[in-house]
Amino acid sequence: MTFAIPRIATAMNSSTDARVLQTLGMEGVSLALWERSLPDELARELDALPPERLPRMRRRLAVRHVSRAIRQSCEDADAGACSKQLADVVQELSKLAMGVFASPMLELRLDVTDGQPCPKWHVDAVSGRLLCTLRGPGTEYGPIGPGGKPESIHRMARGAVGVFRGALWPGQELAAIVHRSPPREAGGTRLLVVIDPVDDAGAC
């Protein structure tokens, strides 16, 4: 009996063109990064909100319901001033995630964090994940090295969109780009968009 030796996917593709996200499915690619900025008006409105008024949510839903869900979260948090622009941005991210992951259902989170909730370098226990920081310092990432720590450390810019392979990515390649929350000293409350595909059984 012979066993296939898993290949290690360590490549990172980045571009100012959103189509780069589709390269996550290419051989050897563990991270595709769309380098872009938030609309200035949305960035100002989010920065002006006290942390307790930043919208929070965690829901499984189809892309067509995302905009309404974001608007409702903004209303619940008394963050109505930014609801339309935020809904438009997250709706776009959800459409991109649906295309990259070929998943009509998504698990969408708006996480508000202070400090470093995920300090350990890791690969997520999902097939894939989209991350985009809307406020505060961006996610740190790098190619895995000895001991599970990255050989080099990079930080996503605010507004940049990264799609990462997770531990459950299908195929024979092992995801080898790890990431973590930025250290506390990076400063500021974060608002992070997290989007995962939902499989046919309804589990991420």
CSV table of C-alpha atoms in Angstrom, one decimal:
chain,number,residue,atom,x,y,z
A,1,MET,CA,0.0,0.0,0.0
A,2,THR,CA,1.3,3.4,-0.9
A,3,PHE,CA,0.3,6.7,0.7
A,4,ALA,CA,0.4,10.1,-1.0
A,5,ILE,CA,2.6,12.6,0.7
A,6,PRO,CA,0.7,15.8,1.2
A,7,ARG,CA,2.1,18.9,-0.5
A,8,ILE,CA,2.5,22.1,1.3
A,9,ALA,CA,0.8,25.2,0.0
A,10,THR,CA,2.8,28.3,0.9
A,11,ALA,CA,2.2,30.7,-1.9
A,12,MET,CA,0.6,34.1,-1.3
A,13,ASN,CA,-1.0,36.1,-4.2
A,14,SER,CA,-1.8,39.8,-3.8
A,15,SER,CA,-3.1,42.4,-6.1
A,16,THR,CA,-5.2,45.6,-6.2
A,17,ASP,CA,-7.6,43.7,-8.5
A,18,ALA,CA,-10.4,41.8,-6.7
A,19,ARG,CA,-10.0,39.0,-9.1
A,20,VAL,CA,-6.9,37.9,-7.3
A,21,LEU,CA,-9.2,36.2,-4.7
A,22,GLN,CA,-10.1,33.6,-7.2
A,23,THR,CA,-6.5,32.4,-7.3
A,24,LEU,CA,-7.0,30.7,-3.9
A,25,GLY,CA,-8.0,27.5,-5.8
A,26,MET,CA,-4.7,27.5,-7.7
A,27,GLU,CA,-2.1,24.9,-6.9
A,28,GLY,CA,0.1,25.9,-4.0
A,29,VAL,CA,-1.8,29.0,-3.0
A,30,SER,CA,-2.9,29.3,0.7
A,31,LEU,CA,-3.7,33.1,0.7
A,32,ALA,CA,-5.1,35.5,-1.8
A,33,LEU,CA,-5.0,39.1,-0.8
A,34,TRP,CA,-7.0,42.0,-2.4
A,35,GLU,CA,-5.1,45.1,-1.5
A,36,ARG,CA,-7.7,47.9,-1.2
A,37,SER,CA,-8.9,50.6,1.2
A,38,LEU,CA,-12.2,51.4,2.8
A,39,PRO,CA,-14.3,54.3,1.5
A,40,ASP,CA,-13.1,57.4,3.4
A,41,GLU,CA,-16.6,58.3,4.6
A,42,LEU,CA,-17.2,54.8,6.0
A,43,ALA,CA,-13.8,54.8,7.7
A,44,ARG,CA,-14.5,58.1,9.4
A,45,GLU,CA,-18.0,57.0,10.5
A,46,LEU,CA,-16.7,53.8,12.0
A,47,ASP,CA,-13.8,55.6,13.8
A,48,ALA,CA,-16.3,58.0,15.3
A,49,LEU,CA,-18.4,55.3,17.0
A,50,PRO,CA,-17.7,54.3,20.6
A,51,PRO,CA,-16.9,50.6,20.8
A,52,GLU,CA,-20.2,49.8,22.4
A,53,ARG,CA,-22.0,51.1,19.3
A,54,LEU,CA,-20.1,49.1,16.8
A,55,PRO,CA,-22.4,46.5,15.1
A,56,ARG,CA,-22.0,42.9,16.1
A,57,MET,CA,-23.5,39.8,14.5
A,58,ARG,CA,-23.1,36.1,13.8
A,59,ARG,CA,-25.5,34.5,11.3
A,60,ARG,CA,-25.8,31.8,8.7
A,61,LEU,CA,-27.5,33.2,5.6
A,62,ALA,CA,-27.6,33.4,1.9
A,63,VAL,CA,-25.9,36.4,0.2
A,64,ARG,CA,-29.2,38.0,-0.8
A,65,HIS,CA,-30.0,38.5,2.9
A,66,VAL,CA,-26.7,40.0,3.9
A,67,SER,CA,-27.5,43.7,3.3
A,68,ARG,CA,-30.7,43.6,5.4
A,69,ALA,CA,-28.9,41.7,8.2
A,70,ILE,CA,-26.1,44.3,8.4
A,71,ARG,CA,-28.6,47.2,8.4
A,72,GLN,CA,-30.5,45.5,11.3
A,73,SER,CA,-27.2,45.0,13.2
A,74,CYS,CA,-26.4,48.7,12.8
A,75,GLU,CA,-29.9,49.6,13.9
A,76,ASP,CA,-29.6,47.4,17.0
A,77,ALA,CA,-26.3,49.0,17.9
A,78,ASP,CA,-27.5,52.5,17.3
A,79,ALA,CA,-24.9,52.8,14.4
A,80,GLY,CA,-27.4,53.9,11.8
A,81,ALA,CA,-25.2,56.6,10.3
A,82,CYS,CA,-22.9,54.0,8.6
A,83,SER,CA,-25.5,51.3,7.9
A,84,LYS,CA,-25.9,51.8,4.2
A,85,GLN,CA,-22.2,52.0,3.3
A,86,LEU,CA,-21.4,49.2,5.7
A,87,ALA,CA,-24.1,47.0,4.3
A,88,ASP,CA,-22.8,47.7,0.7
A,89,VAL,CA,-19.2,46.7,1.7
A,90,VAL,CA,-20.2,43.5,3.5
A,91,GLN,CA,-22.6,42.6,0.7
A,92,GLU,CA,-19.7,42.9,-1.8
A,93,LEU,CA,-17.5,40.8,0.5
A,94,SER,CA,-20.1,38.1,0.8
A,95,LYS,CA,-20.6,37.9,-3.0
A,96,LEU,CA,-16.8,37.5,-3.4
A,97,ALA,CA,-16.7,34.8,-0.7
A,98,MET,CA,-19.6,32.9,-2.3
A,99,GLY,CA,-17.6,32.9,-5.6
A,100,VAL,CA,-14.3,31.9,-4.1
A,101,PHE,CA,-15.7,29.1,-1.9
A,102,ALA,CA,-18.5,28.0,-4.3
A,103,SER,CA,-20.9,28.1,-1.3
A,104,PRO,CA,-24.4,29.6,-1.6
A,105,MET,CA,-24.7,29.7,2.2
A,106,LEU,CA,-22.2,31.6,4.4
A,107,GLU,CA,-21.5,32.1,8.1
A,108,LEU,CA,-21.0,35.8,8.6
A,109,ARG,CA,-19.6,37.5,11.6
A,110,LEU,CA,-19.0,41.1,12.6
A,111,ASP,CA,-16.6,40.8,15.6
A,112,VAL,CA,-15.7,43.7,17.8
A,113,THR,CA,-12.5,43.0,19.8
A,114,ASP,CA,-10.2,44.8,22.1
A,115,GLY,CA,-6.8,43.3,22.8
A,116,GLN,CA,-5.7,40.1,21.1
A,117,PRO,CA,-8.4,37.4,21.2
A,118,CYS,CA,-6.5,35.0,18.9
A,119,PRO,CA,-2.8,35.3,20.0
A,120,LYS,CA,-1.6,32.0,18.6
A,121,TRP,CA,-0.5,31.4,15.1
A,122,HIS,CA,-3.0,29.1,13.5
A,123,VAL,CA,-4.8,27.7,10.4
A,124,ASP,CA,-8.6,27.8,10.9
A,125,ALA,CA,-10.5,24.6,11.3
A,126,VAL,CA,-12.7,25.3,8.3
A,127,SER,CA,-12.3,24.8,4.6
A,128,GLY,CA,-11.7,28.5,4.0
A,129,ARG,CA,-12.1,31.9,5.5
A,130,LEU,CA,-12.4,35.5,4.4
A,131,LEU,CA,-11.1,38.2,6.7
A,132,CYS,CA,-11.4,42.0,6.4
A,133,THR,CA,-10.6,44.5,9.1
A,134,LEU,CA,-13.0,47.5,9.0
A,135,ARG,CA,-11.6,49.3,12.0
A,136,GLY,CA,-8.3,49.0,13.9
A,137,PRO,CA,-5.1,47.1,13.0
A,138,GLY,CA,-5.3,44.3,10.5
A,139,THR,CA,-4.7,40.6,10.8
A,140,GLU,CA,-1.1,39.3,10.9
A,141,TYR,CA,0.0,36.4,8.7
A,142,GLY,CA,3.0,34.6,7.3
A,143,PRO,CA,4.3,31.3,5.9
A,144,ILE,CA,4.6,28.7,8.5
A,145,GLY,CA,8.1,27.8,9.8
A,146,PRO,CA,9.6,25.7,12.5
A,147,GLY,CA,7.5,25.3,15.6
A,148,GLY,CA,4.4,26.5,13.8
A,149,LYS,CA,5.5,30.2,13.9
A,150,PRO,CA,5.8,32.2,10.6
A,151,GLU,CA,9.1,32.6,8.9
A,152,SER,CA,8.1,36.2,8.3
A,153,ILE,CA,5.3,38.4,9.6
A,154,HIS,CA,3.1,40.6,7.5
A,155,ARG,CA,0.0,42.6,8.5
A,156,MET,CA,-3.1,43.2,6.4
A,157,ALA,CA,-4.0,46.8,5.8
A,158,ARG,CA,-7.3,48.1,7.0
A,159,GLY,CA,-9.9,47.4,4.4
A,160,ALA,CA,-7.7,44.7,2.6
A,161,VAL,CA,-9.5,41.5,1.9
A,162,GLY,CA,-7.8,38.1,2.5
A,163,VAL,CA,-9.1,34.7,1.7
A,164,PHE,CA,-7.2,31.9,3.5
A,165,ARG,CA,-7.2,28.2,3.0
A,166,GLY,CA,-8.3,26.4,6.2
A,167,ALA,CA,-7.3,23.0,7.6
A,168,LEU,CA,-10.3,21.4,5.9
A,169,TRP,CA,-9.5,22.7,2.4
A,170,PRO,CA,-10.3,19.8,0.0
A,171,GLY,CA,-7.4,18.1,-1.8
A,172,GLN,CA,-3.9,16.8,-1.0
A,173,GLU,CA,-2.3,20.2,-0.2
A,174,LEU,CA,-1.9,21.4,3.4
A,175,ALA,CA,-2.5,25.1,4.1
A,176,ALA,CA,0.8,26.6,5.3
A,177,ILE,CA,-0.1,30.3,5.8
A,178,VAL,CA,-0.8,31.0,9.5
A,179,HIS,CA,-2.4,34.0,10.9
A,180,ARG,CA,-3.4,35.6,14.2
A,181,SER,CA,-5.0,38.7,15.8
A,182,PRO,CA,-2.6,41.7,16.0
A,183,PRO,CA,-0.9,42.3,19.4
A,184,ARG,CA,-2.6,44.6,21.9
A,185,GLU,CA,0.1,47.2,21.5
A,186,ALA,CA,-1.0,47.6,17.8
A,187,GLY,CA,-3.8,49.7,19.4
A,188,GLY,CA,-7.5,50.3,19.1
A,189,THR,CA,-10.8,48.5,19.0
A,190,ARG,CA,-11.2,46.3,15.9
A,191,LEU,CA,-14.2,45.6,13.8
A,192,LEU,CA,-13.5,42.5,11.8
A,193,VAL,CA,-15.6,40.8,9.1
A,194,VAL,CA,-15.3,37.0,9.1
A,195,ILE,CA,-17.0,34.9,6.4
A,196,ASP,CA,-16.9,31.1,6.2
A,197,PRO,CA,-18.5,28.8,3.7
A,198,VAL,CA,-21.2,26.5,5.1
A,199,ASP,CA,-21.2,22.9,3.7
A,200,ASP,CA,-24.1,20.9,2.5
A,201,ALA,CA,-24.8,19.6,6.0
A,202,GLY,CA,-25.0,23.1,7.4
A,203,ALA,CA,-21.7,22.9,9.3
A,204,CYS,CA,-18.7,25.2,8.8
